[in-house]
């Protein structure tokens, strides 16, 4: 596991509207300082109200928002720029998919937890927080920071509507599931997914049916779509009928250098 993939980082409950605001500020031309100041103003009466800690939850949330859309890791800058272009042109209903993809790429912990939730939903129709916690701790270690981060990511999933309370304590059922029929967005999400899972490549069908993307269903895309719409992916044929998509070599090399 690379250094970036083993880090948690995403340890706060983050609302979708805060991510939208952050991206919109970048699209409007705000610099790092301007975005940071605007987020402080937005969150001052919503998080850590009256808190005296030098680095409380509000500051940690702002760090997450900034890393996703402003201070993005160098190997993900191209993905970030394309994600911002998608937000500029896609309907608001599709924005969640872009934020999901960008968080997956920047914070692999989000991707890892989504994989566990998606697998449980597929197998059982529900996901118990205790089962998710156990599987995540097996991957990231028996630490309280892991358990706390997992709880807050699960709360984010609930806030976003992709999970719902089942009526039984700690048991969640599937929530909102979006149909993605924009080929450019689909290809971009495949690239984000590869970054988030630290994989060099995977089959197109495997990626689109991955439990990591459990809140979405996809219209099929072709190799031609990938080649014409994605600057970060390349394709190869495996066997007689399986098309593999991979991170382009330059992208993969940058990611490996930074993440090692």
Coordinates of C-alpha atoms in Angstrom, one line a residue:
X1 CA 0.0 0.0 0.0
X2 CA 1.4 3.4 -0.9
X3 CA 1.9 6.1 1.7
X4 CA -1.1 8.1 0.4
X5 CA -3.3 5.1 0.2
X6 CA -2.5 4.1 3.8
X7 CA -3.3 7.6 5.2
X8 CA -6.8 8.4 6.6
X9 CA -7.0 12.2 6.2
X10 CA -10.8 12.3 5.7
X11 CA -11.8 12.4 9.3
X12 CA -14.8 14.8 9.4
X13 CA -18.4 14.9 8.5
X14 CA -18.5 17.0 5.3
X15 CA -21.7 18.2 3.6
X16 CA -22.2 18.3 -0.1
X17 CA -23.1 22.0 -0.2
X18 CA -19.7 22.9 1.3
X19 CA -17.9 21.0 -1.5
X20 CA -20.1 22.8 -4.1
X21 CA -19.3 26.1 -2.5
X22 CA -15.5 25.4 -2.6
X23 CA -15.6 24.3 -6.2
X24 CA -17.7 27.4 -7.2
X25 CA -15.2 29.7 -5.5
X26 CA -12.4 28.2 -7.5
X27 CA -14.4 28.5 -10.7
X28 CA -15.1 32.1 -9.9
X29 CA -11.4 32.8 -9.8
X30 CA -10.8 33.0 -6.0
X31 CA -7.3 32.2 -4.9
X32 CA -6.3 29.9 -2.0
X33 CA -6.6 32.7 0.6
X34 CA -9.9 33.9 -0.7
X35 CA -11.4 30.4 -0.7
X36 CA -10.1 29.7 2.8
X37 CA -11.6 33.0 4.1
X38 CA -15.0 32.3 2.5
X39 CA -15.1 28.8 4.1
X40 CA -14.2 30.2 7.5
X41 CA -17.2 32.6 7.2
X42 CA -19.5 29.9 6.0
X43 CA -18.6 27.4 8.8
X44 CA -18.2 29.8 11.7
X45 CA -21.7 29.3 13.0
X46 CA -22.1 25.7 11.8
X47 CA -19.1 23.8 13.2
X48 CA -17.0 24.1 16.4
X49 CA -19.2 27.1 17.5
X50 CA -17.5 28.6 20.6
X51 CA -14.6 26.1 20.3
X52 CA -11.2 27.3 21.6
X53 CA -9.0 24.5 20.1
X54 CA -6.2 25.7 17.8
X55 CA -7.2 23.1 15.3
X56 CA -10.8 22.1 15.8
X57 CA -13.2 20.3 13.6
X58 CA -13.9 23.5 11.5
X59 CA -10.3 23.8 10.6
X60 CA -10.0 20.1 9.7
X61 CA -13.1 20.3 7.5
X62 CA -11.7 23.3 5.7
X63 CA -8.4 21.4 5.2
X64 CA -10.4 18.6 3.5
X65 CA -12.4 21.0 1.3
X66 CA -9.3 22.8 0.2
X67 CA -7.3 19.6 -0.5
X68 CA -10.1 18.3 -2.7
X69 CA -10.6 21.4 -4.9
X70 CA -7.8 23.9 -4.2
X71 CA -4.5 22.4 -2.8
X72 CA -5.0 19.2 -4.7
X73 CA -2.0 16.8 -4.8
X74 CA 0.2 17.4 -7.9
X75 CA -0.5 14.0 -9.5
X76 CA -4.3 14.8 -9.4
X77 CA -4.2 18.3 -10.8
X78 CA -5.3 17.2 -14.2
X79 CA -8.2 15.3 -12.7
X80 CA -9.1 18.3 -10.6
X81 CA -9.2 20.6 -13.7
X82 CA -11.4 18.3 -15.6
X83 CA -13.6 17.8 -12.6
X84 CA -14.1 21.6 -12.4
X85 CA -15.0 21.7 -16.1
X86 CA -17.6 19.0 -15.5
X87 CA -19.1 20.9 -12.6
X88 CA -19.3 24.0 -14.9
X89 CA -21.4 22.2 -17.5
X90 CA -23.3 19.4 -15.8
X91 CA -26.7 19.9 -14.1
X92 CA -26.7 20.3 -10.4
X93 CA -28.1 16.8 -10.0
X94 CA -24.8 15.3 -11.3
X95 CA -22.5 17.3 -9.0
X96 CA -22.6 14.7 -6.3
X97 CA -20.9 12.2 -8.7
X98 CA -18.0 14.7 -9.4
X99 CA -17.4 15.4 -5.7
X100 CA -17.6 11.7 -4.9
X101 CA -15.0 11.0 -7.6
X102 CA -12.6 13.8 -6.5
X103 CA -12.8 12.7 -2.8
X104 CA -12.1 9.1 -3.9
X105 CA -9.0 10.1 -5.7
X106 CA -7.6 12.6 -3.0
X107 CA -8.6 10.5 0.0
X108 CA -8.4 6.7 -0.7
X109 CA -9.9 6.1 2.8
X110 CA -13.2 7.3 1.4
X111 CA -12.8 4.9 -1.5
X112 CA -11.9 2.0 0.8
X113 CA -14.9 2.6 3.1
X114 CA -17.2 2.9 0.1
X115 CA -15.9 -0.4 -1.2
X116 CA -16.9 -2.1 2.1
X117 CA -20.3 -0.5 2.2
X118 CA -21.0 -1.3 -1.4
X119 CA -20.0 -5.0 -0.9
X120 CA -22.3 -5.4 2.1
X121 CA -25.2 -3.7 0.3
X122 CA -24.7 -6.0 -2.7
X123 CA -24.5 -9.2 -0.6
X124 CA -27.1 -8.4 2.1
X125 CA -29.1 -5.4 1.0
X126 CA -28.0 -3.5 4.1
X127 CA -24.7 -2.4 5.7
X128 CA -24.2 -2.7 9.4
X129 CA -21.8 0.0 10.8
X130 CA -20.2 -2.6 13.0
X131 CA -19.3 -4.8 10.0
X132 CA -18.0 -1.8 8.0
X133 CA -15.9 -0.8 11.0
X134 CA -14.4 -4.3 11.4
X135 CA -13.4 -4.6 7.8
X136 CA -11.9 -1.1 7.7
X137 CA -9.9 -1.7 10.8
X138 CA -8.5 -4.9 9.3
X139 CA -7.2 -2.7 6.4
X140 CA -6.0 0.4 8.3
X141 CA -5.3 -0.9 11.8
X142 CA -6.9 -1.1 15.2
X143 CA -6.8 2.6 16.0
X144 CA -9.4 4.9 17.4
X145 CA -8.6 7.4 14.7
X146 CA -9.7 4.8 12.1
X147 CA -12.9 4.0 13.9
X148 CA -13.7 7.7 14.4
X149 CA -13.0 8.6 10.7
X150 CA -15.1 5.7 9.6
X151 CA -18.1 6.9 11.7
X152 CA -17.8 10.4 10.2
X153 CA -17.5 9.2 6.6
X154 CA -20.6 7.0 7.2
X155 CA -22.4 10.1 8.5
X156 CA -21.3 12.0 5.3
X157 CA -22.9 9.2 3.2
X158 CA -26.1 9.6 5.2
X159 CA -26.0 13.4 4.8
X160 CA -25.5 13.0 1.0
X161 CA -28.5 10.7 0.9
X162 CA -26.7 7.7 -0.6
X163 CA -27.4 5.7 2.6
X164 CA -30.5 5.8 4.8
X165 CA -31.3 4.7 8.3
X166 CA -33.1 1.4 8.3
X167 CA -34.9 1.9 11.6
X168 CA -32.5 -0.4 13.4
X169 CA -29.6 1.1 15.2
X170 CA -26.4 1.1 13.2
X171 CA -28.0 -0.6 10.2
X172 CA -28.1 1.3 6.9
X173 CA -30.0 0.6 3.7
X174 CA -29.4 2.0 0.1
X175 CA -30.5 5.5 -0.5
X176 CA -30.3 7.7 -3.5
X177 CA -28.8 6.0 -6.6
X178 CA -28.0 8.2 -9.6
X179 CA -28.0 7.2 -13.2
X180 CA -24.9 8.6 -15.0
X181 CA -25.6 8.8 -18.7
X182 CA -22.9 11.4 -19.6
X183 CA -20.0 9.5 -21.1
X184 CA -17.4 12.1 -20.2
X185 CA -18.5 12.0 -16.6
X186 CA -18.4 8.2 -16.6
X187 CA -14.8 8.1 -18.0
X188 CA -13.7 10.7 -15.5
X189 CA -15.1 8.6 -12.7
X190 CA -13.3 5.6 -13.9
X191 CA -10.0 7.5 -13.7
X192 CA -10.9 8.8 -10.3
X193 CA -11.7 5.3 -9.1
X194 CA -8.3 4.0 -10.3
X195 CA -6.5 6.7 -8.4
X196 CA -8.6 6.0 -5.3
X197 CA -8.0 2.2 -5.4
X198 CA -4.3 2.6 -6.3
X199 CA -4.8 0.3 -9.3
X200 CA -2.9 0.7 -12.5
X201 CA -5.8 -0.7 -14.5
X202 CA -9.1 -2.7 -14.5
X203 CA -11.8 -3.8 -16.9
X204 CA -14.3 -1.2 -17.9
X205 CA -17.2 -3.4 -16.6
X206 CA -15.4 -4.1 -13.4
X207 CA -14.8 -0.4 -12.7
X208 CA -18.4 0.6 -13.5
X209 CA -19.8 -2.3 -11.4
X210 CA -17.3 -1.6 -8.5
X211 CA -18.8 -1.4 -5.0
X212 CA -16.8 1.7 -4.6
X213 CA -19.3 3.4 -6.9
X214 CA -22.4 2.0 -5.2
X215 CA -24.4 5.2 -5.3
X216 CA -24.3 5.2 -9.2
X217 CA -25.5 3.2 -12.1
X218 CA -23.9 3.8 -15.5
X219 CA -24.9 3.7 -19.1
X220 CA -22.3 1.6 -21.0
X221 CA -19.3 3.3 -22.5
X222 CA -17.0 2.0 -25.2
X223 CA -13.3 2.0 -25.8
X224 CA -13.9 4.8 -28.3
X225 CA -15.6 6.9 -25.6
X226 CA -12.6 6.4 -23.3
X227 CA -10.0 7.2 -26.0
X228 CA -11.9 10.4 -27.2
X229 CA -13.1 11.7 -23.8
X230 CA -10.4 10.9 -21.3
X231 CA -7.0 12.5 -21.1
X232 CA -5.9 10.4 -18.2
X233 CA -6.8 6.9 -19.4
X234 CA -5.7 4.5 -22.1
X235 CA -7.1 1.2 -23.2
X236 CA -5.8 -2.2 -24.1
X237 CA -7.6 -5.4 -25.1
X238 CA -7.2 -8.4 -22.7
X239 CA -8.1 -11.8 -24.1
X240 CA -10.9 -11.9 -26.7
X241 CA -13.5 -9.6 -25.4
X242 CA -12.3 -7.7 -22.3
X243 CA -11.2 -4.1 -22.6
X244 CA -8.9 -2.8 -19.8
X245 CA -8.5 0.8 -19.0
X246 CA -5.3 2.1 -17.3
X247 CA -4.0 5.3 -16.0
X248 CA -1.8 6.9 -18.8
X249 CA 1.8 6.2 -18.1
X250 CA 2.8 9.8 -17.3
X251 CA -0.1 10.0 -14.8
X252 CA 0.7 6.7 -13.2
X253 CA 4.4 7.6 -12.9
X254 CA 3.6 10.9 -11.2
X255 CA 1.2 9.1 -8.8
X256 CA 3.8 6.5 -7.9
X257 CA 6.5 9.0 -7.3
X258 CA 4.4 11.1 -5.0
X259 CA 2.7 8.2 -3.2
X260 CA 5.7 6.0 -2.6

